[in-house]
Amino acid sequence: MIHFEEFTLDNGLRCIVHEDHSTPMAVLNVLYNVGSRDEDPAHTGFAHLFEHLMFSGSVNIPSYDEPLQLVGGENNAFTSPDITNYYLTLPAANLETGFWLESDRMLNLAFSEQGLEVQRKVVVEEFKQNYLNQPYGDVWLKLRPLAYQHHPYQWATIGKEVSHIENATMQQVRDFFAKHYSPANAILVVAGDVTVAEARRLAEKWFEPIPGGTRYERRLPQEPRQTEARFLEVTADVPLSALYKVYHMPGRADEGYYAADLLSDVLGRGKSSRLYQRLVKDTPLFNSISASVMGSFEPGLLVISGKLNAGVTLEEADAAVEAVLAEFLAAEPGPEELEKVKNQAEASIVFSEIELLNRAMNLAFSKLLGNADLVNQESARVQAVTPALVQAAAREVLRPDNCSTLYYRAQAAAVSAEPVLAEMAQ
């Protein structure tokens, strides 16, 4: 159980305080309600660009890192399709330094052509290194637009293409900041060796003078129900051919999310999962295979992915995966099998609460979903899932017409070869 208290400043900044006096440290987490789903389709990658720009200094503090390091702190950030999250840890005795730094860049981010050019080059290089020039790096640049035809989840956080960042103008950057980076669109979590009264005092001192801005109202095009299977094949210079199959599933706040999440665990979480046991251990078609969910706030994807052993064709591997899914659809998972993945999920929840920073992040995520106390309800929601609910999720999610399949064929395997294994072991 994570104990916390909440309050909202006059400018709309939502604040959560989690006291933990067992540590001399403190965490300051600022979640902005903006991700890559909120970008203009013609100007993508901006949320991720801002992750970098926010560390370029503010009007009053040209170097963000230096003052923090001087008081024993460290910081980082990440961007997802749903959010942008900034966080820092430091000795609780120096917490006010964190408030000073975070509030100043929310109020007075420095906009300079030189700073934009430096961060633009950093992001472009990251795009090329991690997505274009790395084996399998472009998988999600291909899978997302295959699975999503309307919703902005169709592009990755890095953006659709390099040119969108290369051609970003200062006015576009300023407009994006003004729209999303304000108290009305942020959630502040303070955690660690701090009292609620002290956190409130510091929040009122450093954040309340900032103009609130306009609360961002999200009106995104929704993805229609997929009614026919989709397929894409590419050939690339990679060591092994790979198979990717993605299925639309409920979002994080939806009632059916946890049943679909546990469905993915039964199928492909760890070496005791069905896909691993059948297709890696019993009949070695795959070198590795797994199933997972993307955890998106809005309806997301259940992902099955695996790399094939040499000599195995993608067609053969795909048929083998379909055979395992057909078995799942024919009968509910056994109580022991479901209990095993519930225990794994429960362990993940418990271990995630060990780190102070994780607790702070989870409170922020839950608040954005509508209720900070969702962080304390997750275990009960997992335990409430029954075998019948998992099979019902399977019948809805694993529909053949709900599937988008990518064959990522290694160049060496593009030449036809005799399949080493023609059938699944019975």
Coordinates of C-alpha atoms in Angstrom, one line a residue:
M1 CA 0.0 0.0 0.0
I2 CA 1.4 3.4 -1.0
H3 CA 0.2 6.1 1.2
F4 CA -0.1 9.6 -0.2
E5 CA -1.9 12.9 0.0
E6 CA -3.1 15.2 -2.8
F7 CA -3.7 18.9 -3.4
T8 CA -4.1 21.2 -6.4
L9 CA -2.5 24.6 -6.7
D10 CA -4.5 27.6 -7.9
N11 CA -2.9 27.4 -11.3
G12 CA -4.1 23.8 -11.8
L13 CA -0.9 21.9 -11.0
R14 CA -1.9 18.6 -9.4
C15 CA 0.4 17.6 -6.6
I16 CA 0.9 14.3 -4.8
V17 CA 3.0 13.7 -1.7
H18 CA 4.3 10.3 -0.6
E19 CA 6.1 10.4 2.7
D20 CA 8.8 7.8 3.3
H21 CA 11.0 8.7 6.2
S22 CA 13.0 5.4 6.0
T23 CA 15.3 7.1 3.4
P24 CA 17.3 10.3 3.5
M25 CA 16.5 10.8 -0.2
A26 CA 13.7 12.5 -2.0
V27 CA 12.3 12.3 -5.5
L28 CA 10.7 15.0 -7.6
N29 CA 8.7 13.7 -10.6
V30 CA 7.0 16.0 -13.1
L31 CA 4.7 14.2 -15.6
Y32 CA 3.5 16.3 -18.6
N33 CA 0.3 15.1 -20.2
V34 CA 1.8 15.0 -23.7
G35 CA 3.3 12.2 -25.8
S36 CA 3.8 11.4 -29.4
R37 CA 0.1 10.7 -29.9
D38 CA -0.5 14.5 -29.4
E39 CA 1.7 15.6 -32.3
D40 CA 0.7 16.9 -35.7
P41 CA 1.0 14.1 -38.2
A42 CA 3.2 16.4 -40.4
H43 CA 5.5 17.3 -37.5
T44 CA 6.2 14.2 -35.5
G45 CA 8.9 13.6 -32.9
F46 CA 8.3 16.9 -31.1
A47 CA 7.5 15.3 -27.6
H48 CA 10.8 13.4 -27.8
L49 CA 12.6 16.5 -29.0
F50 CA 11.3 18.4 -26.0
E51 CA 12.7 15.7 -23.7
H52 CA 16.1 16.9 -24.9
L53 CA 15.3 20.6 -25.1
M54 CA 14.1 20.7 -21.5
F55 CA 17.7 19.8 -20.4
S56 CA 19.2 22.6 -22.5
G57 CA 18.7 25.2 -19.8
S58 CA 16.2 27.9 -18.9
V59 CA 16.4 31.6 -19.1
N60 CA 17.7 31.9 -15.5
I61 CA 19.6 28.6 -15.3
P62 CA 21.7 28.0 -18.4
S63 CA 22.9 24.5 -17.2
Y64 CA 20.3 22.3 -15.6
D65 CA 22.6 19.5 -14.6
E66 CA 25.3 21.5 -12.9
P67 CA 23.3 22.9 -9.9
L68 CA 21.7 19.5 -9.3
Q69 CA 25.0 17.6 -9.3
L70 CA 26.5 20.1 -6.8
V71 CA 23.8 19.1 -4.3
G72 CA 24.3 15.4 -4.9
G73 CA 21.4 14.9 -7.3
E74 CA 20.8 13.1 -10.6
N75 CA 18.0 13.3 -13.2
N76 CA 16.6 11.8 -16.3
A77 CA 13.5 11.7 -18.5
F78 CA 11.6 9.6 -21.0
T79 CA 9.0 10.0 -23.6
S80 CA 6.3 7.6 -24.6
P81 CA 3.3 7.8 -27.0
D82 CA 1.2 8.8 -23.9
I83 CA 3.4 11.0 -21.6
T84 CA 6.6 12.8 -21.1
N85 CA 8.1 12.2 -17.6
Y86 CA 11.0 14.1 -15.9
Y87 CA 12.4 13.0 -12.6
L88 CA 15.2 13.7 -10.3
T89 CA 16.6 12.2 -7.0
L90 CA 18.6 14.1 -4.4
P91 CA 19.2 14.2 -0.7
A92 CA 16.0 15.3 1.0
A93 CA 17.9 18.1 2.7
N94 CA 18.5 19.7 -0.7
L95 CA 14.9 19.2 -2.1
E96 CA 14.3 22.9 -2.7
T97 CA 17.0 22.9 -5.4
G98 CA 14.9 20.4 -7.3
F99 CA 11.8 22.6 -7.0
W100 CA 13.8 25.6 -8.2
L101 CA 15.2 23.8 -11.2
E102 CA 11.9 22.1 -12.3
S103 CA 9.8 25.2 -11.8
D104 CA 12.2 27.5 -13.7
R105 CA 12.2 25.4 -16.8
M106 CA 8.4 25.0 -16.7
L107 CA 8.2 28.8 -16.6
N108 CA 11.2 30.0 -18.7
L109 CA 12.6 27.4 -21.0
A110 CA 15.4 29.0 -23.0
F111 CA 14.5 29.1 -26.7
S112 CA 17.6 29.7 -28.9
E113 CA 18.4 28.8 -32.4
Q114 CA 21.7 27.3 -31.3
G115 CA 20.1 25.2 -28.6
L116 CA 17.5 23.9 -31.0
E117 CA 20.1 23.1 -33.6
V118 CA 22.3 21.2 -31.0
Q119 CA 19.3 19.1 -29.8
R120 CA 18.0 18.6 -33.3
K121 CA 21.3 17.0 -34.3
V122 CA 21.3 14.8 -31.2
V123 CA 17.8 13.5 -32.0
V124 CA 18.5 13.0 -35.7
E125 CA 21.6 11.0 -34.8
E126 CA 19.6 8.9 -32.3
F127 CA 17.0 8.3 -35.0
K128 CA 19.6 7.0 -37.4
Q129 CA 21.6 5.0 -34.9
N130 CA 18.8 3.3 -33.0
Y131 CA 16.1 3.0 -35.7
L132 CA 17.7 3.1 -39.2
N133 CA 21.2 1.6 -38.8
Q134 CA 20.6 -1.1 -36.1
P135 CA 19.4 -4.6 -36.9
Y136 CA 15.6 -4.8 -36.4
G137 CA 15.7 -1.2 -35.4
D138 CA 13.0 -0.1 -37.8
V139 CA 10.5 -2.9 -36.8
W140 CA 8.1 -0.5 -35.0
L141 CA 8.5 2.1 -37.8
K142 CA 6.8 -0.5 -39.9
L143 CA 4.5 -2.3 -37.5
R144 CA 2.8 0.8 -36.0
P145 CA 1.4 2.1 -39.3
L146 CA 0.4 -1.4 -40.2
A147 CA -1.6 -1.9 -37.1
Y148 CA -2.9 1.7 -36.7
Q149 CA -4.5 3.3 -39.8
H150 CA -6.1 6.3 -38.0
H151 CA -5.0 6.7 -34.4
P152 CA -1.6 8.6 -33.8
Y153 CA -0.2 5.5 -32.2
Q154 CA 0.7 4.8 -35.8
W155 CA 4.1 6.6 -35.4
A156 CA 6.9 5.9 -32.9
T157 CA 8.0 8.5 -30.3
I158 CA 11.1 9.2 -32.4
G159 CA 8.8 10.3 -35.2
K160 CA 7.7 9.2 -38.6
E161 CA 10.8 10.3 -40.4
V162 CA 14.0 12.2 -39.8
S163 CA 12.9 15.2 -41.9
H164 CA 10.2 16.1 -39.4
I165 CA 12.9 17.0 -36.8
E166 CA 15.4 18.3 -39.3
N167 CA 12.8 20.8 -40.6
A168 CA 11.4 21.8 -37.2
T169 CA 11.1 25.6 -36.9
M170 CA 11.5 27.7 -33.8
Q171 CA 7.9 28.9 -34.0
Q172 CA 6.7 25.3 -34.2
V173 CA 8.8 24.5 -31.1
R174 CA 7.5 27.5 -29.2
D175 CA 3.9 26.7 -30.1
F176 CA 4.2 23.0 -28.9
F177 CA 5.7 24.2 -25.6
A178 CA 2.9 26.7 -25.0
K179 CA 0.3 24.1 -25.7
H180 CA 1.5 21.3 -23.5
Y181 CA 4.1 22.4 -20.9
S182 CA 2.2 24.3 -18.2
P183 CA 0.9 23.6 -14.7
A184 CA -2.6 22.8 -16.0
N185 CA -1.1 19.9 -18.0
A186 CA 1.3 18.6 -15.4
I187 CA 1.3 16.3 -12.3
L188 CA 3.9 16.8 -9.6
V189 CA 4.8 14.0 -7.3
V190 CA 7.1 14.6 -4.3
A191 CA 8.3 11.4 -2.5
G192 CA 10.7 10.5 0.2
D193 CA 11.9 12.1 3.5
V194 CA 9.6 15.1 3.3
T195 CA 6.3 16.1 5.0
V196 CA 3.1 17.1 3.2
A197 CA 3.3 20.5 4.8
E198 CA 6.8 21.1 3.5
A199 CA 6.0 19.8 0.0
R200 CA 3.0 22.1 -0.1
R201 CA 5.0 25.1 1.0
L202 CA 7.7 24.5 -1.6
A203 CA 5.1 23.8 -4.4
E204 CA 3.3 27.0 -3.6
K205 CA 6.5 29.0 -3.5
W206 CA 8.1 27.7 -6.7
F207 CA 5.2 26.5 -8.9
E208 CA 2.1 28.5 -8.0
P209 CA 3.4 31.8 -9.5
I210 CA 3.6 30.2 -12.9
P211 CA 0.6 31.0 -15.1
G212 CA -1.6 27.9 -15.3
G213 CA -2.1 27.8 -19.0
T214 CA -5.0 26.0 -20.7
R215 CA -5.8 22.4 -19.8
Y216 CA -5.2 20.3 -22.9
E217 CA -8.3 18.5 -24.0
R218 CA -7.4 15.4 -26.1
R219 CA -9.5 14.8 -29.2
L220 CA -7.8 12.1 -31.2
P221 CA -9.1 10.1 -34.1
Q222 CA -10.1 6.7 -32.8
E223 CA -8.9 3.5 -34.4
P224 CA -11.9 1.6 -35.9
R225 CA -12.3 -2.1 -35.1
Q226 CA -9.9 -4.1 -37.3
T227 CA -12.0 -6.4 -39.6
E228 CA -9.3 -8.0 -41.8
A229 CA -5.9 -9.4 -41.3
R230 CA -3.0 -7.3 -42.4
F231 CA 0.4 -8.4 -43.6
L232 CA 3.8 -6.9 -44.5
E233 CA 7.0 -8.5 -45.5
V234 CA 10.5 -6.9 -45.6
T235 CA 13.9 -8.2 -46.2
A236 CA 16.9 -6.8 -44.3
D237 CA 20.6 -7.6 -43.5
V238 CA 19.9 -9.2 -40.1
P239 CA 21.3 -12.4 -38.6
L240 CA 18.0 -14.2 -38.2
S241 CA 14.5 -13.9 -39.7
A242 CA 11.9 -12.6 -37.2
L243 CA 8.2 -12.9 -36.9
Y244 CA 5.9 -10.2 -35.4
K245 CA 2.2 -10.5 -34.8
V246 CA 0.2 -7.7 -33.1
Y247 CA -3.4 -7.6 -32.0
H248 CA -5.5 -4.7 -30.8
M249 CA -6.5 -4.9 -27.1
P250 CA -8.0 -2.7 -24.4
G251 CA -6.2 0.3 -23.0
R252 CA -4.9 0.7 -19.5
A253 CA -8.1 2.1 -18.0
D254 CA -10.4 -0.4 -19.7
E255 CA -12.1 -3.2 -17.8
G256 CA -10.6 -5.9 -20.0
Y257 CA -7.0 -4.8 -19.8
Y258 CA -5.8 -7.1 -17.1
A259 CA -7.4 -10.2 -18.7
A260 CA -5.6 -9.4 -21.9
D261 CA -2.3 -8.7 -20.0
L262 CA -2.5 -12.1 -18.3
L263 CA -3.4 -13.7 -21.6
S264 CA -0.1 -12.4 -23.0
D265 CA 1.7 -13.8 -19.9
V266 CA 0.3 -17.3 -20.3
L267 CA 1.3 -17.2 -23.9
G268 CA 4.8 -15.8 -23.8
R269 CA 6.1 -14.6 -20.4
G270 CA 9.3 -16.5 -19.6
K271 CA 10.5 -20.0 -20.3
S272 CA 7.5 -21.8 -18.8
S273 CA 5.1 -20.0 -21.1
R274 CA 3.2 -21.9 -23.8
L275 CA 5.0 -20.4 -26.8
Y276 CA 8.4 -20.9 -25.4
Q277 CA 7.7 -24.5 -24.3
R278 CA 6.2 -25.5 -27.6
L279 CA 8.3 -23.6 -30.1
V280 CA 11.7 -23.2 -28.5
K281 CA 12.0 -26.2 -26.1
D282 CA 9.8 -29.0 -27.6
T283 CA 10.1 -28.1 -31.3
P284 CA 12.9 -25.7 -31.8
L285 CA 11.6 -23.5 -34.5
F286 CA 12.5 -20.3 -32.7
N287 CA 15.7 -19.1 -31.1
S288 CA 13.5 -16.9 -28.8
I289 CA 9.8 -16.0 -28.6
S290 CA 7.7 -13.9 -26.2
A291 CA 4.3 -12.3 -25.8
S292 CA 3.7 -9.0 -24.0
V293 CA 1.4 -6.0 -24.0
M294 CA 2.4 -2.4 -24.7
G295 CA 0.5 -1.0 -21.8
S296 CA -0.8 2.0 -23.7
F297 CA -3.3 4.4 -22.1
E298 CA -5.6 4.1 -25.1
P299 CA -6.4 0.8 -26.8
G300 CA -3.0 -0.8 -27.5
L301 CA -1.4 -3.9 -28.8
L302 CA -0.7 -7.4 -27.6
V303 CA 2.6 -8.4 -29.3
I304 CA 4.0 -11.8 -30.2
S305 CA 7.5 -11.7 -31.5
G306 CA 10.3 -14.2 -32.0
K307 CA 13.5 -14.8 -33.9
L308 CA 13.7 -18.0 -36.0
N309 CA 16.3 -20.7 -35.9
A310 CA 18.4 -21.0 -39.1
G311 CA 16.7 -23.1 -41.7
V312 CA 13.2 -22.5 -40.5
T313 CA 10.9 -20.6 -42.8
L314 CA 8.7 -17.7 -41.7
E315 CA 5.6 -19.5 -43.1
E316 CA 6.4 -22.6 -41.0
A317 CA 7.0 -20.5 -37.9
D318 CA 3.8 -18.5 -38.4
A319 CA 1.7 -21.6 -38.8
A320 CA 3.3 -23.0 -35.6
V321 CA 2.3 -19.9 -33.6
E322 CA -1.2 -20.1 -35.0
A323 CA -1.5 -23.7 -33.9
V324 CA -0.6 -22.7 -30.3
L325 CA -3.1 -19.9 -30.4
A326 CA -5.8 -22.3 -31.7
E327 CA -5.2 -24.6 -28.7
F328 CA -5.6 -21.6 -26.4
L329 CA -8.9 -20.6 -28.0
A330 CA -10.2 -24.1 -27.7
A331 CA -10.0 -24.3 -23.9
E332 CA -9.6 -22.1 -20.9
P333 CA -6.2 -22.0 -19.2
G334 CA -6.0 -24.2 -16.1
P335 CA -6.2 -22.7 -12.7
E336 CA -2.6 -23.5 -11.9
E337 CA -1.4 -22.0 -15.1
L338 CA -3.3 -18.8 -14.5
E339 CA -2.2 -18.7 -10.8
K340 CA 1.5 -18.9 -12.0
V341 CA 1.2 -15.8 -14.1
K342 CA -0.8 -14.0 -11.4
N343 CA 2.0 -14.7 -9.0
Q344 CA 4.5 -13.3 -11.6
A345 CA 2.4 -10.2 -12.0
E346 CA 2.1 -9.8 -8.2
A347 CA 5.8 -10.1 -7.8
S348 CA 6.4 -7.4 -10.4
I349 CA 4.0 -5.0 -8.6
V350 CA 5.7 -5.7 -5.3
F351 CA 9.2 -5.2 -6.6
S352 CA 8.2 -2.1 -8.5
E353 CA 7.2 -0.5 -5.1
I354 CA 10.7 -1.1 -3.6
E355 CA 12.2 1.8 -5.4
L356 CA 11.1 5.3 -4.2
L357 CA 11.3 6.6 -7.8
N358 CA 9.0 3.9 -9.1
R359 CA 6.4 4.7 -6.5
A360 CA 6.5 8.3 -7.5
M361 CA 6.1 7.5 -11.2
N362 CA 3.3 5.0 -10.6
L363 CA 1.4 7.6 -8.6
A364 CA 1.8 10.1 -11.4
F365 CA 0.6 7.6 -14.0
S366 CA -2.4 6.6 -12.0
K367 CA -3.4 10.2 -11.4
L368 CA -3.3 10.8 -15.2
L369 CA -5.5 7.8 -15.7
G370 CA -8.0 9.4 -13.4
N371 CA -7.3 8.3 -9.9
A372 CA -3.9 8.2 -8.0
D373 CA -5.2 5.3 -5.9
L374 CA -5.3 3.0 -8.9
V375 CA -1.7 2.3 -7.9
N376 CA -3.1 0.5 -4.8
Q377 CA -5.8 -1.4 -6.7
E378 CA -3.7 -3.1 -9.3
S379 CA -3.1 -6.3 -7.3
A380 CA -6.9 -6.7 -6.7
R381 CA -7.6 -6.2 -10.4
V382 CA -5.0 -8.9 -11.3
Q383 CA -6.4 -11.4 -8.8
A384 CA -10.0 -10.8 -10.0
V385 CA -9.2 -12.3 -13.4
T386 CA -10.6 -15.8 -13.9
P387 CA -9.8 -18.4 -16.5
A388 CA -13.1 -17.7 -18.3
L389 CA -12.2 -14.0 -18.5
V390 CA -8.8 -14.8 -20.0
Q391 CA -10.4 -17.1 -22.7
A392 CA -13.0 -14.4 -23.4
A393 CA -10.1 -11.9 -23.9
A394 CA -8.4 -14.4 -26.2
R395 CA -11.5 -14.9 -28.3
E396 CA -11.8 -11.1 -28.8
V397 CA -8.1 -10.1 -29.0
L398 CA -6.7 -13.1 -30.9
R399 CA -9.2 -13.0 -33.8
P400 CA -7.4 -13.6 -37.1
D401 CA -9.0 -10.5 -38.5
N402 CA -7.6 -8.5 -35.6
C403 CA -4.0 -9.4 -36.4
S404 CA -1.2 -7.5 -38.2
T405 CA 1.7 -9.7 -39.2
L406 CA 5.2 -8.7 -40.2
Y407 CA 7.7 -11.1 -41.8
Y408 CA 11.1 -9.6 -41.2
R409 CA 13.1 -11.8 -43.5
A410 CA 16.9 -12.1 -43.2
Q411 CA 18.6 -11.7 -46.6
A412 CA 20.3 -15.0 -46.4
A413 CA 16.9 -16.7 -45.8
A414 CA 15.3 -14.9 -48.7
V415 CA 16.6 -17.8 -50.9
S416 CA 14.1 -20.7 -50.6
A417 CA 15.2 -23.5 -48.4
E418 CA 13.8 -26.8 -47.3
P419 CA 12.0 -26.3 -43.9
V420 CA 13.7 -28.3 -41.2
L421 CA 10.5 -29.0 -39.4
A422 CA 7.3 -29.4 -41.3
E423 CA 4.8 -29.8 -38.5
M424 CA 4.2 -29.0 -34.9
A425 CA 4.9 -31.9 -32.5
Q426 CA 1.7 -33.5 -31.5

